[in-house]
PDB file of C-alpha atoms in Angstrom:
ATOM      1  CA  HIS S 180     -70.879 -80.998  93.910  1.00  0.00           C
ATOM      2  CA  VAL S 181     -71.110 -77.837  96.181  1.00  0.00           C
ATOM      3  CA  ASN S 182     -71.493 -79.608  99.267  1.00  0.00           C
ATOM      4  CA  ASN S 183     -68.112 -81.236  98.821  1.00  0.00           C
ATOM      5  CA  ILE S 184     -66.592 -77.878  98.240  1.00  0.00           C
ATOM      6  CA  THR S 185     -65.196 -76.949 101.658  1.00  0.00           C
ATOM      7  CA  PRO S 186     -64.016 -74.170 102.365  1.00  0.00           C
ATOM      8  CA  PHE S 187     -66.348 -72.670  99.727  1.00  0.00           C
ATOM      9  CA  PHE S 188     -63.954 -69.686  99.418  1.00  0.00           C
ATOM     10  CA  GLY S 189     -60.541 -71.806  99.480  1.00  0.00           C
ATOM     11  CA  HIS S 190     -57.984 -72.308 101.614  1.00  0.00           C
ATOM     12  CA  LYS S 191     -56.132 -69.594 103.685  1.00  0.00           C
ATOM     13  CA  PRO S 192     -52.651 -70.001 101.966  1.00  0.00           C
ATOM     14  CA  ASN S 193     -54.271 -69.393  98.625  1.00  0.00           C
ATOM     15  CA  MET S 194     -56.362 -66.353  99.549  1.00  0.00           C
ATOM     16  CA  LEU S 195     -54.024 -63.765  97.835  1.00  0.00           C
ATOM     17  CA  LEU S 196     -53.762 -65.967  94.748  1.00  0.00           C
ATOM     18  CA  LEU S 197     -57.505 -66.401  94.558  1.00  0.00           C
ATOM     19  CA  LEU S 198     -58.054 -62.547  95.080  1.00  0.00           C
ATOM     20  CA  SER S 199     -55.620 -61.774  92.320  1.00  0.00           C
ATOM     21  CA  ARG S 200     -57.687 -64.228  89.956  1.00  0.00           C
ATOM     22  CA  GLY S 201     -60.851 -62.567  90.967  1.00  0.00           C
ATOM     23  CA  ALA S 202     -59.356 -59.072  90.601  1.00  0.00           C
ATOM     24  CA  PHE S 203     -57.711 -59.542  87.286  1.00  0.00           C
ATOM     25  CA  GLY S 204     -60.788 -61.326  85.826  1.00  0.00           C
ATOM     26  CA  ALA S 205     -63.129 -58.703  86.795  1.00  0.00           C
ATOM     27  CA  ALA S 206     -61.029 -56.094  85.404  1.00  0.00           C
ATOM     28  CA  ALA S 207     -60.520 -57.971  82.230  1.00  0.00           C
ATOM     29  CA  MET S 208     -64.386 -58.476  81.989  1.00  0.00           C
ATOM     30  CA  GLN S 209     -65.083 -54.775  82.557  1.00  0.00           C
ATOM     31  CA  THR S 210     -62.422 -53.307  80.237  1.00  0.00           C
ATOM     32  CA  PHE S 211     -63.742 -56.006  77.675  1.00  0.00           C
ATOM     33  CA  TYR S 212     -67.347 -54.678  77.805  1.00  0.00           C
ATOM     34  CA  TYR S 213     -66.195 -51.260  77.382  1.00  0.00           C
ATOM     35  CA  SER S 214     -64.221 -52.225  74.262  1.00  0.00           C
ATOM     36  CA  ILE S 215     -67.321 -54.113  72.933  1.00  0.00           C
ATOM     37  CA  ASN S 216     -69.326 -50.909  73.331  1.00  0.00           C
ATOM     38  CA  MET S 217     -66.694 -48.847  71.173  1.00  0.00           C
ATOM     39  CA  LEU S 218     -65.564 -51.420  68.694  1.00  0.00           C
ATOM     40  CA  PRO S 219     -67.108 -53.934  66.281  1.00  0.00           C
ATOM     41  CA  LEU S 220     -67.653 -57.135  68.169  1.00  0.00           C
ATOM     42  CA  ALA S 221     -65.022 -59.177  66.328  1.00  0.00           C
ATOM     43  CA  ASP S 222     -62.133 -56.472  66.735  1.00  0.00           C
ATOM     44  CA  ALA S 223     -63.077 -56.109  70.526  1.00  0.00           C
ATOM     45  CA  VAL S 224     -62.914 -60.019  70.837  1.00  0.00           C
ATOM     46  CA  THR S 225     -59.559 -60.270  68.715  1.00  0.00           C
ATOM     47  CA  LEU S 226     -57.838 -57.588  70.749  1.00  0.00           C
ATOM     48  CA  PHE S 227     -58.752 -59.493  73.943  1.00  0.00           C
ATOM     49  CA  PHE S 228     -57.423 -62.552  72.473  1.00  0.00           C
ATOM     50  CA  LEU S 229     -54.076 -61.113  72.339  1.00  0.00           C
ATOM     51  CA  ASN S 230     -53.817 -62.486  75.953  1.00  0.00           C
ATOM     52  CA  PRO S 231     -52.160 -65.941  74.613  1.00  0.00           C
ATOM     53  CA  ALA S 232     -49.060 -63.861  73.772  1.00  0.00           C
ATOM     54  CA  VAL S 233     -49.140 -62.021  76.884  1.00  0.00           C
ATOM     55  CA  THR S 234     -49.772 -65.374  78.796  1.00  0.00           C
ATOM     56  CA  THR S 235     -46.802 -66.921  77.154  1.00  0.00           C
ATOM     57  CA  ILE S 236     -44.556 -64.453  78.058  1.00  0.00           C
ATOM     58  CA  SER S 237     -45.785 -64.045  81.497  1.00  0.00           C
ATOM     59  CA  ALA S 238     -45.822 -67.756  82.082  1.00  0.00           C
ATOM     60  CA  TRP S 239     -42.259 -67.957  80.892  1.00  0.00           C
ATOM     61  CA  ALA S 240     -41.062 -65.041  82.931  1.00  0.00           C
ATOM     62  CA  ILE S 241     -43.010 -65.776  86.397  1.00  0.00           C
ATOM     63  CA  MET S 242     -43.459 -69.582  86.270  1.00  0.00           C
ATOM     64  CA  ARG S 243     -40.495 -70.587  83.870  1.00  0.00           C
ATOM     65  CA  GLU S 244     -42.772 -72.545  81.513  1.00  0.00           C
ATOM     66  CA  PRO S 245     -40.763 -73.320  78.354  1.00  0.00           C
ATOM     67  CA  LEU S 246     -40.637 -70.488  75.650  1.00  0.00           C
ATOM     68  CA  GLY S 247     -39.348 -72.065  72.526  1.00  0.00           C
ATOM     69  CA  LEU S 248     -38.468 -70.387  69.203  1.00  0.00           C
ATOM     70  CA  VAL S 249     -41.914 -71.328  67.708  1.00  0.00           C
ATOM     71  CA  SER S 250     -43.668 -69.732  70.514  1.00  0.00           C
ATOM     72  CA  ALA S 251     -41.587 -66.555  70.301  1.00  0.00           C
ATOM     73  CA  VAL S 252     -42.286 -65.996  66.808  1.00  0.00           C
ATOM     74  CA  GLY S 253     -45.867 -66.669  67.571  1.00  0.00           C
ATOM     75  CA  VAL S 254     -45.760 -63.789  70.038  1.00  0.00           C
ATOM     76  CA  ALA S 255     -44.260 -61.531  67.425  1.00  0.00           C
ATOM     77  CA  VAL S 256     -46.604 -62.549  64.821  1.00  0.00           C
ATOM     78  CA  SER S 257     -49.582 -61.686  67.405  1.00  0.00           C
ATOM     79  CA  VAL S 258     -48.085 -58.386  67.995  1.00  0.00           C
ATOM     80  CA  VAL S 259     -47.864 -57.677  64.174  1.00  0.00           C
ATOM     81  CA  GLY S 260     -51.626 -58.855  63.905  1.00  0.00           C
ATOM     82  CA  LEU S 261     -52.501 -56.179  66.658  1.00  0.00           C
ATOM     83  CA  VAL S 262     -50.803 -53.461  64.672  1.00  0.00           C
ATOM     84  CA  VAL S 263     -52.696 -54.356  61.263  1.00  0.00           C
ATOM     85  CA  LEU S 264     -56.032 -54.754  63.267  1.00  0.00           C
ATOM     86  CA  THR S 265     -55.840 -51.218  64.966  1.00  0.00           C
ATOM     87  CA  HIS S 266     -53.966 -49.798  61.879  1.00  0.00           C
ATOM     88  CA  PRO S 267     -52.738 -46.706  63.693  1.00  0.00           C
ATOM     89  CA  PRO S 268     -52.536 -43.419  61.608  1.00  0.00           C
ATOM     90  CA  PHE S 269     -48.769 -42.740  62.468  1.00  0.00           C
ATOM     91  CA  ILE S 270     -47.854 -46.355  60.759  1.00  0.00           C
ATOM     92  CA  PHE S 271     -50.752 -46.597  57.821  1.00  0.00           C
ATOM     93  CA  GLY S 272     -51.164 -42.965  57.299  1.00  0.00           C
ATOM     94  CA  GLY S 273     -54.679 -41.260  56.932  1.00  0.00           C
ATOM     95  CA  ALA S 274     -57.106 -43.475  58.964  1.00  0.00           C
ATOM     96  CA  PRO S 275     -60.590 -41.940  58.861  1.00  0.00           C
ATOM     97  CA  ASP S 276     -62.165 -44.430  61.490  1.00  0.00           C
ATOM     98  CA  TRP S 277     -59.193 -43.568  64.106  1.00  0.00           C
ATOM     99  CA  ASP S 278     -61.452 -41.306  66.252  1.00  0.00           C
ATOM    100  CA  ARG S 279     -61.491 -40.829  70.013  1.00  0.00           C
ATOM    101  CA  THR S 280     -64.042 -43.881  70.301  1.00  0.00           C
ATOM    102  CA  ARG S 281     -61.881 -46.165  68.549  1.00  0.00           C
ATOM    103  CA  VAL S 282     -58.803 -44.942  70.393  1.00  0.00           C
ATOM    104  CA  LEU S 283     -60.500 -45.512  73.763  1.00  0.00           C
ATOM    105  CA  GLY S 284     -61.901 -48.821  72.502  1.00  0.00           C
ATOM    106  CA  THR S 285     -58.457 -50.093  71.390  1.00  0.00           C
ATOM    107  CA  VAL S 286     -56.904 -49.143  74.760  1.00  0.00           C
ATOM    108  CA  PHE S 287     -59.815 -50.895  76.788  1.00  0.00           C
ATOM    109  CA  GLY S 288     -59.278 -54.030  74.544  1.00  0.00           C
ATOM    110  CA  ILE S 289     -55.415 -54.263  74.998  1.00  0.00           C
ATOM    111  CA  SER S 290     -56.029 -53.658  78.751  1.00  0.00           C
ATOM    112  CA  SER S 291     -58.720 -56.507  78.711  1.00  0.00           C
ATOM    113  CA  ALA S 292     -55.914 -58.966  77.330  1.00  0.00           C
ATOM    114  CA  LEU S 293     -53.339 -57.734  79.816  1.00  0.00           C
ATOM    115  CA  PHE S 294     -55.645 -58.310  82.876  1.00  0.00           C
ATOM    116  CA  ALA S 295     -56.930 -61.712  81.327  1.00  0.00           C
ATOM    117  CA  ALA S 296     -53.283 -62.917  81.207  1.00  0.00           C
ATOM    118  CA  GLY S 297     -52.929 -61.883  84.884  1.00  0.00           C
ATOM    119  CA  ALA S 298     -55.932 -64.039  85.584  1.00  0.00           C
ATOM    120  CA  PHE S 299     -54.623 -66.978  83.777  1.00  0.00           C
ATOM    121  CA  ILE S 300     -51.362 -66.732  85.448  1.00  0.00           C
ATOM    122  CA  SER S 301     -52.986 -66.683  88.734  1.00  0.00           C
ATOM    123  CA  ILE S 302     -55.091 -69.926  87.903  1.00  0.00           C
ATOM    124  CA  ARG S 303     -51.852 -71.645  86.710  1.00  0.00           C
ATOM    125  CA  VAL S 304     -49.990 -70.735  89.792  1.00  0.00           C
ATOM    126  CA  ILE S 305     -52.957 -71.971  92.122  1.00  0.00           C
ATOM    127  CA  GLY S 306     -52.911 -75.177  89.964  1.00  0.00           C
ATOM    128  CA  LYS S 307     -54.998 -78.108  91.396  1.00  0.00           C
ATOM    129  CA  ARG S 308     -54.902 -76.792  94.958  1.00  0.00           C
ATOM    130  CA  GLU S 309     -58.228 -75.257  94.528  1.00  0.00           C
ATOM    131  CA  PRO S 310     -61.369 -76.687  92.769  1.00  0.00           C
ATOM    132  CA  ALA S 311     -62.557 -74.867  89.449  1.00  0.00           C
ATOM    133  CA  LEU S 312     -65.799 -73.713  91.291  1.00  0.00           C
ATOM    134  CA  VAL S 313     -63.776 -72.100  93.947  1.00  0.00           C
ATOM    135  CA  LEU S 314     -61.888 -70.031  91.281  1.00  0.00           C
ATOM    136  CA  SER S 315     -65.334 -69.123  89.372  1.00  0.00           C
ATOM    137  CA  VAL S 316     -66.702 -67.937  92.851  1.00  0.00           C
ATOM    138  CA  TRP S 317     -63.984 -65.641  93.514  1.00  0.00           C
ATOM    139  CA  PHE S 318     -64.103 -64.285  89.939  1.00  0.00           C
ATOM    140  CA  HIS S 319     -67.881 -63.480  90.219  1.00  0.00           C
ATOM    141  CA  THR S 320     -67.712 -62.242  93.962  1.00  0.00           C
ATOM    142  CA  VAL S 321     -64.979 -59.620  93.105  1.00  0.00           C
ATOM    143  CA  ALA S 322     -66.788 -58.720  89.730  1.00  0.00           C
ATOM    144  CA  PHE S 323     -70.078 -58.318  91.660  1.00  0.00           C
ATOM    145  CA  ILE S 324     -68.656 -55.960  94.375  1.00  0.00           C
ATOM    146  CA  SER S 325     -66.444 -53.928  91.803  1.00  0.00           C
ATOM    147  CA  ALA S 326     -69.657 -53.196  89.834  1.00  0.00           C
ATOM    148  CA  VAL S 327     -72.239 -52.583  92.559  1.00  0.00           C
ATOM    149  CA  ILE S 328     -70.151 -50.000  94.657  1.00  0.00           C
ATOM    150  CA  PRO S 329     -69.540 -47.614  91.607  1.00  0.00           C
ATOM    151  CA  LEU S 330     -73.122 -47.937  90.308  1.00  0.00           C
ATOM    152  CA  GLY S 331     -74.374 -47.324  93.875  1.00  0.00           C
ATOM    153  CA  ILE S 332     -72.357 -44.039  93.867  1.00  0.00           C
ATOM    154  CA  GLY S 333     -73.425 -43.006  90.309  1.00  0.00           C
ATOM    155  CA  VAL S 334     -70.110 -44.002  88.287  1.00  0.00           C
ATOM    156  CA  PRO S 335     -69.990 -44.022  85.495  1.00  0.00           C
ATOM    157  CA  ASP S 336     -74.087 -43.687  85.666  1.00  0.00           C
ATOM    158  CA  HIS S 337     -76.749 -44.222  88.116  1.00  0.00           C
ATOM    159  CA  ALA S 338     -78.201 -47.908  87.989  1.00  0.00           C
ATOM    160  CA  VAL S 339     -81.704 -48.366  86.551  1.00  0.00           C
ATOM    161  CA  LEU S 340     -84.252 -51.143  86.864  1.00  0.00           C
ATOM    162  CA  PRO S 341     -84.148 -53.089  83.619  1.00  0.00           C
ATOM    163  CA  SER S 342     -86.973 -54.089  81.509  1.00  0.00           C
ATOM    164  CA  GLY S 343     -88.421 -57.729  81.432  1.00  0.00           C
ATOM    165  CA  ILE S 344     -86.480 -58.733  78.298  1.00  0.00           C
ATOM    166  CA  ASP S 345     -83.039 -56.955  79.612  1.00  0.00           C
ATOM    167  CA  CYS S 346     -83.625 -59.017  82.983  1.00  0.00           C
ATOM    168  CA  PHE S 347     -83.804 -62.177  80.812  1.00  0.00           C
ATOM    169  CA  LEU S 348     -80.767 -61.091  78.921  1.00  0.00           C
ATOM    170  CA  LEU S 349     -78.725 -60.409  81.833  1.00  0.00           C
ATOM    171  CA  PHE S 350     -79.785 -63.599  83.398  1.00  0.00           C
ATOM    172  CA  LEU S 351     -78.476 -65.433  80.502  1.00  0.00           C
ATOM    173  CA  ILE S 352     -75.128 -63.570  80.611  1.00  0.00           C
ATOM    174  CA  GLY S 353     -74.820 -64.538  84.431  1.00  0.00           C
ATOM    175  CA  VAL S 354     -75.524 -68.177  83.934  1.00  0.00           C
ATOM    176  CA  THR S 355     -73.449 -68.620  80.759  1.00  0.00           C
ATOM    177  CA  SER S 356     -70.476 -66.599  82.363  1.00  0.00           C
ATOM    178  CA  PHE S 357     -70.704 -68.602  85.407  1.00  0.00           C
ATOM    179  CA  TRP S 358     -70.345 -71.906  83.804  1.00  0.00           C
ATOM    180  CA  GLY S 359     -68.021 -70.742  81.141  1.00  0.00           C
ATOM    181  CA  GLN S 360     -65.778 -69.474  84.024  1.00  0.00           C
ATOM    182  CA  ILE S 361     -65.778 -72.950  85.581  1.00  0.00           C
ATOM    183  CA  VAL S 362     -64.760 -74.835  82.464  1.00  0.00           C
ATOM    184  CA  LEU S 363     -62.369 -72.123  81.614  1.00  0.00           C
ATOM    185  CA  GLY S 364     -60.744 -72.463  85.072  1.00  0.00           C
ATOM    186  CA  ARG S 365     -60.650 -76.116  84.759  1.00  0.00           C
ATOM    187  CA  GLY S 366     -59.024 -75.960  81.416  1.00  0.00           C
ATOM    188  CA  PHE S 367     -56.369 -73.815  82.786  1.00  0.00           C
ATOM    189  CA  GLN S 368     -55.557 -76.262  85.592  1.00  0.00           C
ATOM    190  CA  LEU S 369     -55.180 -79.343  83.126  1.00  0.00           C
ATOM    191  CA  LEU S 370     -53.097 -77.450  80.408  1.00  0.00           C
ATOM    192  CA  THR S 371     -50.076 -75.265  80.403  1.00  0.00           C
ATOM    193  CA  ALA S 372     -51.204 -71.400  80.475  1.00  0.00           C
ATOM    194  CA  ALA S 373     -50.124 -70.988  76.679  1.00  0.00           C
ATOM    195  CA  LYS S 374     -52.088 -73.953  75.285  1.00  0.00           C
ATOM    196  CA  ALA S 375     -55.185 -73.192  77.194  1.00  0.00           C
ATOM    197  CA  SER S 376     -55.360 -69.519  76.361  1.00  0.00           C
ATOM    198  CA  ALA S 377     -54.751 -70.544  72.549  1.00  0.00           C
ATOM    199  CA  ILE S 378     -57.331 -73.034  72.505  1.00  0.00           C
ATOM    200  CA  ASN S 379     -59.871 -70.312  74.171  1.00  0.00           C
ATOM    201  CA  PHE S 380     -59.033 -68.297  70.970  1.00  0.00           C
ATOM    202  CA  THR S 381     -61.708 -69.976  69.012  1.00  0.00           C
ATOM    203  CA  GLN S 382     -64.106 -67.413  70.486  1.00  0.00           C
ATOM    204  CA  VAL S 383     -62.840 -64.927  67.634  1.00  0.00           C
ATOM    205  CA  VAL S 384     -64.480 -67.266  65.007  1.00  0.00           C
ATOM    206  CA  TRP S 385     -67.840 -67.136  66.844  1.00  0.00           C
ATOM    207  CA  SER S 386     -67.570 -63.309  67.340  1.00  0.00           C
ATOM    208  CA  TYR S 387     -67.325 -62.817  63.675  1.00  0.00           C
ATOM    209  CA  VAL S 388     -70.464 -65.030  63.067  1.00  0.00           C
ATOM    210  CA  PHE S 389     -72.485 -63.471  65.610  1.00  0.00           C
ATOM    211  CA  GLY S 390     -71.381 -60.009  64.831  1.00  0.00           C
ATOM    212  CA  MET S 391     -72.685 -60.435  61.297  1.00  0.00           C
ATOM    213  CA  MET S 392     -75.714 -62.232  62.108  1.00  0.00           C
ATOM    214  CA  PHE S 393     -77.067 -60.302  65.076  1.00  0.00           C
ATOM    215  CA  LEU S 394     -75.382 -56.977  64.945  1.00  0.00           C
ATOM    216  CA  HIS S 395     -74.817 -56.488  61.303  1.00  0.00           C
ATOM    217  CA  ASP S 396     -71.164 -55.649  61.538  1.00  0.00           C
ATOM    218  CA  THR S 397     -69.043 -55.570  58.473  1.00  0.00           C
ATOM    219  CA  ILE S 398     -65.620 -57.301  58.028  1.00  0.00           C
ATOM    220  CA  THR S 399     -62.720 -54.785  57.043  1.00  0.00           C
ATOM    221  CA  TRP S 400     -59.669 -56.017  55.517  1.00  0.00           C
ATOM    222  CA  PHE S 401     -57.639 -54.497  58.344  1.00  0.00           C
ATOM    223  CA  GLY S 402     -59.832 -56.444  60.891  1.00  0.00           C
ATOM    224  CA  ALA S 403     -59.692 -59.549  58.791  1.00  0.00           C
ATOM    225  CA  GLY S 404     -55.890 -59.573  58.290  1.00  0.00           C
ATOM    226  CA  GLY S 405     -55.078 -58.692  61.903  1.00  0.00           C
ATOM    227  CA  SER S 406     -57.401 -61.582  63.301  1.00  0.00           C
ATOM    228  CA  VAL S 407     -55.697 -63.883  60.958  1.00  0.00           C
ATOM    229  CA  LEU S 408     -52.132 -62.914  62.083  1.00  0.00           C
ATOM    230  CA  ILE S 409     -53.198 -62.852  65.933  1.00  0.00           C
ATOM    231  CA  ALA S 410     -55.009 -66.399  65.298  1.00  0.00           C
ATOM    232  CA  ALA S 411     -51.990 -67.593  63.730  1.00  0.00           C
ATOM    233  CA  GLY S 412     -49.582 -66.330  66.317  1.00  0.00           C
ATOM    234  CA  ALA S 413     -51.963 -68.260  68.933  1.00  0.00           C
ATOM    235  CA  VAL S 414     -51.621 -71.304  67.031  1.00  0.00           C
ATOM    236  CA  MET S 415     -47.805 -70.910  66.965  1.00  0.00           C
ATOM    237  CA  VAL S 416     -47.749 -70.640  70.636  1.00  0.00           C
ATOM    238  CA  ASN S 417     -49.847 -73.761  71.133  1.00  0.00           C
ATOM    239  CA  LEU S 418     -47.596 -75.728  69.090  1.00  0.00           C
ATOM    240  CA  ARG S 419     -45.671 -78.280  71.257  1.00  0.00           C
ATOM    241  CA  GLN S 420     -41.937 -77.596  71.478  1.00  0.00           C
ATOM    242  CA  PRO S 421     -39.257 -80.283  71.228  1.00  0.00           C
ATOM    243  CA  GLN S 422     -38.271 -79.819  74.845  1.00  0.00           C
ATOM    244  CA  GLU S 423     -41.842 -80.433  75.967  1.00  0.00           C
ATOM    245  CA  LYS S 424     -41.898 -83.622  73.905  1.00  0.00           C
ATOM    246  CA  SER S 425     -38.612 -84.585  75.373  1.00  0.00           C
ATOM    247  CA  LYS S 426     -39.964 -84.149  79.016  1.00  0.00           C
ATOM    248  CA  GLU S 427     -42.880 -86.040  78.485  1.00  0.00           C
ATOM    249  CA  GLY S 428     -41.034 -88.875  76.910  1.00  0.00           C
ATOM    250  CA  LYS S 429     -38.738 -89.016  80.090  1.00  0.00           C
ATOM    251  CA  ALA S 430     -41.933 -89.036  82.446  1.00  0.00           C
ATOM    252  CA  ALA S 431     -43.467 -91.725  80.497  1.00  0.00           C
ATOM    253  CA  GLY S 432     -40.205 -93.792  80.823  1.00  0.00           C
ATOM    254  CA  ALA S 433     -39.976 -93.384  84.394  1.00  0.00           C
ATOM    255  CA  GLY S 434     -42.732 -96.119  85.027  1.00  0.00           C
ATOM    256  CA  PRO S 435     -45.834 -96.255  87.293  1.00  0.00           C
ATOM    257  CA  ALA S 436     -43.899 -95.428  90.319  1.00  0.00           C
ATOM    258  CA  ALA S 437     -43.078 -92.055  89.194  1.00  0.00           C
ATOM    259  CA  GLY S 438     -46.930 -91.392  88.312  1.00  0.00           C
ATOM    260  CA  THR S 439     -47.794 -92.557  91.800  1.00  0.00           C
ATOM    261  CA  GLU S 440     -45.253 -90.306  93.582  1.00  0.00           C
ATOM    262  CA  ALA S 441     -46.650 -87.602  91.455  1.00  0.00           C
ATOM    263  CA  GLU S 442     -50.176 -88.342  92.217  1.00  0.00           C
ATOM    264  CA  ALA S 443     -49.475 -88.484  95.836  1.00  0.00           C
ATOM    265  CA  ALA S 444     -47.701 -85.120  96.124  1.00  0.00           C
ATOM    266  CA  GLU S 445     -50.543 -83.519  93.992  1.00  0.00           C
ATOM    267  CA  ARG S 446     -53.091 -84.984  96.600  1.00  0.00           C
ATOM    268  CA  VAL S 447     -51.038 -83.460  99.528  1.00  0.00           C
ATOM    269  CA  ALA S 448     -50.986 -80.092  97.825  1.00  0.00           C
ATOM    270  CA  ALA S 449     -54.712 -80.204  97.203  1.00  0.00           C
ATOM    271  CA  GLU S 450     -55.376 -81.132 100.922  1.00  0.00           C
ATOM    272  CA  GLY S 451     -52.902 -78.363 102.121  1.00  0.00           C
TER     273      GLY S 451
END
């Protein structure tokens, strides 16, 4: 409940991490929207979901989360999928659809994946010290500020009053985005960064379905092949590593006392 969230914007020791979660998340959203406008929906979403690979590498480098052989291969497969999906002409030869719009859309799509990985790592570092609602509040607050100020000065264009149907659609975007961010943040608190981002990859399937149903997008061999490879890489990243199973087994064998101590430490961290 909102009344039980105090302070509403989180605790002071976590402010920089909360700000980074909001800033990375807002940047990911804005570059993702640019990418959607320039690429087929499925391609834009697939590029965004390179973030499991980026998140895995970042979590290994920053948080020392385990990176096994299977996960490393999964990252490599995702990169190959990126190359197939974008099919740059210097690798595949002539590419008639590789125009300025596609280049910019691809750049924005990859940027959105990088920014999203930064947001996910911020959430993982914060852990359970802040409720999921606080994480969502920071994302939407920073996103609002970073959009209102440029629009107020006419960048990239002056704001206009939307029509009735546009207002309704924008309202739906706001509501679904808000609650989506809450459950997304909670998922990253409960799972490792790699697992949570890989599960989140199911959005790619829906992007193909909705793109064909509502936007009349067509599926290309490059798009489908790249998506399959990136999905395969995400699944490989999501596979449990032997060392993870071993650690879980040791933790389970430590008995209830160990669990009690861990829960107590968690509560102290949450209160602090």
